[in-house]
Coordinates of C-alpha atoms in Angstrom, one line a residue:
M20 CA 15.1 86.8 13.9
S21 CA 13.4 83.6 12.7
D22 CA 15.8 80.6 12.7
R23 CA 14.6 79.7 9.2
I24 CA 15.3 83.2 7.8
T25 CA 18.8 83.2 9.4
A26 CA 19.5 79.7 8.1
R27 CA 18.4 80.5 4.6
F28 CA 20.5 83.7 4.3
N29 CA 23.5 81.9 5.8
A30 CA 23.1 79.2 3.1
L31 CA 22.8 81.7 0.4
K32 CA 25.9 83.5 1.6
A33 CA 27.8 80.2 1.6
E34 CA 26.6 79.6 -2.0
K35 CA 27.5 83.1 -3.0
R36 CA 24.2 83.8 -4.6
A37 CA 21.2 86.1 -4.2
A38 CA 17.9 85.0 -2.9
F39 CA 14.9 84.4 -5.2
V40 CA 11.8 85.5 -3.3
T41 CA 8.4 84.8 -4.7
F42 CA 5.0 86.3 -4.0
I43 CA 1.5 84.9 -4.3
T44 CA -1.7 86.1 -2.6
A45 CA -3.2 83.5 -0.3
G46 CA -6.5 82.1 -1.7
D47 CA -6.0 83.4 -5.2
P48 CA -7.6 82.4 -7.5
D49 CA -9.2 79.9 -5.2
P50 CA -8.1 78.0 -2.0
D51 CA -7.2 74.8 -3.7
T52 CA -5.1 76.3 -6.5
S53 CA -3.4 78.6 -4.1
T54 CA -2.5 75.8 -1.7
K55 CA -1.0 73.8 -4.6
L56 CA 1.0 76.8 -5.8
L57 CA 2.4 77.4 -2.4
A58 CA 3.5 73.8 -2.1
R59 CA 5.2 73.9 -5.5
L60 CA 7.2 77.1 -5.0
P61 CA 10.3 75.7 -3.2
K62 CA 10.8 73.1 -5.9
A63 CA 10.4 75.8 -8.5
G64 CA 13.3 77.7 -7.1
A65 CA 11.9 79.9 -4.4
D66 CA 14.3 80.6 -1.5
I67 CA 11.8 82.6 0.5
I68 CA 8.1 82.9 0.0
E69 CA 6.1 86.1 0.5
L70 CA 2.4 85.2 1.0
G71 CA 0.0 88.1 0.6
M72 CA -2.7 88.5 3.2
P73 CA -5.9 89.4 1.2
F74 CA -7.3 92.9 2.0
T75 CA -10.0 95.0 0.4
D76 CA -7.8 98.1 0.0
P77 CA -4.2 97.2 -0.8
M78 CA -3.1 100.8 -1.3
A79 CA 0.6 100.1 -1.9
D80 CA -0.1 97.6 -4.6
G81 CA -0.8 98.0 -8.3
P82 CA -3.7 96.5 -10.3
A83 CA -2.3 93.0 -10.4
I84 CA -2.1 92.5 -6.7
Q85 CA -5.3 94.4 -6.1
E86 CA -7.1 92.1 -8.4
A87 CA -5.5 89.1 -6.7
S88 CA -6.7 90.2 -3.3
L89 CA -10.3 90.8 -4.6
R90 CA -10.4 87.4 -6.3
A91 CA -9.2 85.7 -3.1
L92 CA -11.7 87.5 -0.9
K93 CA -14.5 86.6 -3.4
A94 CA -13.4 83.0 -3.2
G95 CA -13.7 83.1 0.6
A96 CA -10.2 84.0 1.8
N97 CA -9.7 85.4 5.3
M98 CA -6.9 85.6 7.9
H99 CA -7.8 82.3 9.5
K100 CA -7.6 80.4 6.2
T101 CA -4.3 82.2 5.3
L102 CA -2.7 80.9 8.5
E103 CA -4.2 77.5 8.0
M104 CA -2.6 77.5 4.5
V105 CA 0.8 78.1 6.1
A106 CA 0.2 75.4 8.7
D107 CA -0.6 73.0 5.9
F108 CA 2.5 73.9 4.0
R109 CA 4.6 73.2 7.1
K110 CA 3.5 69.6 7.1
S111 CA 5.8 69.0 4.1
D112 CA 8.3 71.8 4.3
T113 CA 10.0 72.9 7.5
D114 CA 12.9 74.8 5.8
T115 CA 11.5 77.5 3.5
P116 CA 10.8 80.8 5.2
I117 CA 7.4 82.2 4.8
I118 CA 6.8 86.0 5.2
L119 CA 3.2 87.3 5.4
M120 CA 2.9 90.6 3.6
G121 CA 0.0 93.0 3.8
Y122 CA -1.7 95.6 5.9
F123 CA -2.5 96.1 9.5
N124 CA -6.3 96.2 9.3
P125 CA -6.8 92.4 8.9
I126 CA -4.3 91.7 11.7
M127 CA -6.1 94.2 14.0
A128 CA -9.5 92.7 13.1
F129 CA -8.2 89.2 13.9
G130 CA -6.7 90.5 17.2
V131 CA -3.0 91.2 17.4
E132 CA -2.3 88.7 20.2
A133 CA -4.4 86.0 18.7
F134 CA -2.8 86.6 15.3
V135 CA 0.8 86.4 16.6
E136 CA 0.0 83.2 18.5
K137 CA -1.7 81.6 15.5
A138 CA 1.0 82.8 13.1
S139 CA 3.8 81.4 15.3
S140 CA 2.1 78.0 15.7
S141 CA 1.4 77.9 12.0
G142 CA 5.0 78.4 11.0
V143 CA 5.1 82.0 9.9
D144 CA 8.7 83.4 9.9
G145 CA 8.2 87.1 9.3
L146 CA 5.8 90.0 8.7
I147 CA 5.8 92.9 6.3
V148 CA 3.1 95.3 7.2
V149 CA 3.4 98.1 4.7
D150 CA 1.1 100.6 6.4
L151 CA 2.6 100.3 9.9
P152 CA 5.5 102.7 10.5
P153 CA 8.2 102.1 13.1
E154 CA 6.7 104.6 15.4
E155 CA 3.4 102.7 15.6
D156 CA 4.4 99.0 15.3
A157 CA 5.3 98.2 18.9
E158 CA 1.8 96.6 19.5
L159 CA 2.7 94.0 16.9
R160 CA 6.5 94.0 17.0
V161 CA 7.0 93.2 20.7
P162 CA 4.8 90.1 20.8
A163 CA 6.0 89.0 17.4
A164 CA 9.6 89.2 18.6
K165 CA 8.8 87.2 21.7
A166 CA 7.3 84.5 19.3
G167 CA 10.3 84.5 17.1
I168 CA 8.6 86.2 14.2
S169 CA 10.7 88.8 12.4
I170 CA 9.3 92.3 11.7
I171 CA 10.7 93.3 8.3
R172 CA 10.8 97.1 7.9
L173 CA 10.7 99.1 4.7
A174 CA 13.1 101.8 3.5
T175 CA 12.4 103.9 0.4
P176 CA 14.2 106.4 -1.8
T177 CA 13.1 109.1 0.6
T178 CA 14.5 107.4 3.7
D179 CA 17.4 109.8 4.4
D180 CA 20.3 109.4 6.8
A181 CA 18.2 111.0 9.6
R182 CA 15.3 108.6 9.1
L183 CA 17.2 105.4 8.4
P184 CA 18.3 104.7 12.1
R185 CA 14.7 104.8 13.2
V186 CA 13.7 102.3 10.4
L187 CA 16.5 99.9 11.4
D188 CA 15.9 100.1 15.2
G189 CA 13.8 97.0 15.9
A190 CA 14.0 95.6 12.4
S191 CA 14.8 92.0 12.0
G192 CA 15.0 89.2 9.4
F193 CA 16.0 91.5 6.5
L194 CA 15.3 95.0 5.3
Y195 CA 12.9 95.5 2.4
Y196 CA 14.1 98.4 0.1
V197 CA 11.2 99.9 -1.9
S198 CA 13.2 100.9 -5.0
V199 CA 10.7 103.2 -6.7
A200 CA 8.0 105.5 -5.6
G201 CA 4.4 104.4 -6.2
V202 CA 2.7 101.0 -6.2
T203 CA 4.0 97.6 -7.0
G204 CA 4.3 96.3 -10.6
T205 CA 4.8 99.7 -12.2
S206 CA 8.1 101.4 -13.2
S207 CA 11.6 100.0 -12.9
A208 CA 14.3 101.5 -10.8
Q209 CA 17.8 102.5 -12.0
D210 CA 20.5 100.1 -11.0
S211 CA 22.8 103.0 -10.0
D212 CA 20.2 104.4 -7.7
I213 CA 19.5 101.1 -6.0
E214 CA 23.2 100.4 -5.6
A215 CA 23.8 103.7 -3.9
A216 CA 20.8 103.2 -1.5
V217 CA 21.7 99.6 -0.6
T218 CA 25.4 100.6 0.0
R219 CA 24.2 103.2 2.4
I220 CA 21.9 100.7 4.2
H221 CA 24.7 98.2 4.5
A222 CA 26.9 100.8 6.0
A223 CA 24.4 101.2 8.8
S224 CA 23.2 97.6 9.3
D225 CA 24.2 94.0 9.0
L226 CA 20.7 93.0 7.9
P227 CA 20.3 91.5 4.4
V228 CA 18.6 93.8 2.0
A229 CA 15.8 92.8 -0.3
V230 CA 14.8 95.0 -3.2
G231 CA 11.2 95.2 -4.4
F232 CA 8.7 97.3 -6.3
G233 CA 11.0 98.0 -9.2
I234 CA 12.3 94.5 -10.0
K235 CA 10.0 93.2 -12.8
S236 CA 12.1 91.2 -15.2
P237 CA 15.1 88.8 -15.5
K238 CA 17.1 91.8 -16.8
D239 CA 16.3 93.7 -13.6
V240 CA 17.4 90.8 -11.4
A241 CA 20.5 90.1 -13.4
G242 CA 21.6 93.7 -12.8
L243 CA 21.4 93.1 -9.0
A244 CA 22.4 89.5 -8.5
N245 CA 26.1 90.1 -8.1
W246 CA 25.8 92.7 -5.4
P247 CA 26.3 92.0 -1.7
M248 CA 22.6 91.9 -1.0
Q249 CA 19.5 89.8 -1.8
P250 CA 17.5 91.0 -4.8
W251 CA 13.7 90.6 -4.4
S252 CA 11.8 89.7 -7.5
D253 CA 8.3 88.6 -6.7
R254 CA 5.7 90.4 -8.9
P255 CA 6.4 88.7 -12.3
L256 CA 5.4 85.3 -11.0
W257 CA 1.8 86.4 -10.7
R258 CA 1.7 88.1 -14.1
R259 CA 3.2 85.1 -15.8
S260 CA 1.1 82.5 -14.1
R261 CA -2.3 84.2 -14.4
P262 CA -2.6 84.0 -18.3
I263 CA -2.0 80.3 -18.1
W264 CA -4.7 79.8 -15.5
M265 CA -7.1 81.7 -17.7
K266 CA -6.2 79.7 -20.8
Q267 CA -5.8 76.2 -19.3
G268 CA -8.1 76.4 -16.3
K269 CA -7.5 76.8 -12.6
H270 CA -6.3 73.2 -12.2
A271 CA -3.2 73.7 -14.4
P272 CA -1.0 76.3 -12.8
V273 CA 2.5 76.7 -14.3
L274 CA 5.4 78.4 -12.6
W275 CA 8.2 80.2 -14.3
T276 CA 10.9 81.2 -12.0
R277 CA 13.8 82.2 -14.2

């Protein structure tokens, strides 16, 4: 597991509070604005940052993230620039964990070994590759583990007791619980369903659990924050920031974190 991820969750445990994990897409709406947003996130309250790797076909994401990826790509984003963005962030912040989230195709196109080497030297702490199941992730997981980069696996409402051990075997950093079926930014999950699922995961693993895909509002987060896990609430940041960019221009990004 990344030392930064371990240190951050240990600190959160000592403070007896849940993590606030933010999401932005690298290069959206343009490289300069995206770089400034990334730099501001820790001071705005982010405990962990999820940085989206732009891709032409983000099948697990809803319209908001799909549009963000397309804008970023249109503005010239690519994997090399995404990793440079992380390296630039590390010049001023050596504490906040950064998780790259996305799909395997851009990693494969970059070259797995080259990607892991560059990600490690840039200061990446973890990877969430949503279309890479445990049975097929050894090509990435093994070199990533050697480089100290966590492979963060996903569990879903359909991950039963027979499947869960396979998901947990080789997982590191934390486990991402996808609380609703479908794409990001759509329906909200029921607290009781999430609580039952997370309780079952905690019985099988000591990994922290992050909840995503159905956590859209402060009310959703408030319902989870007192549980023995780390709620994940990333999607609203983009939805709230984007209208302000459109109204005030790309050089006036505003972050709302609470």
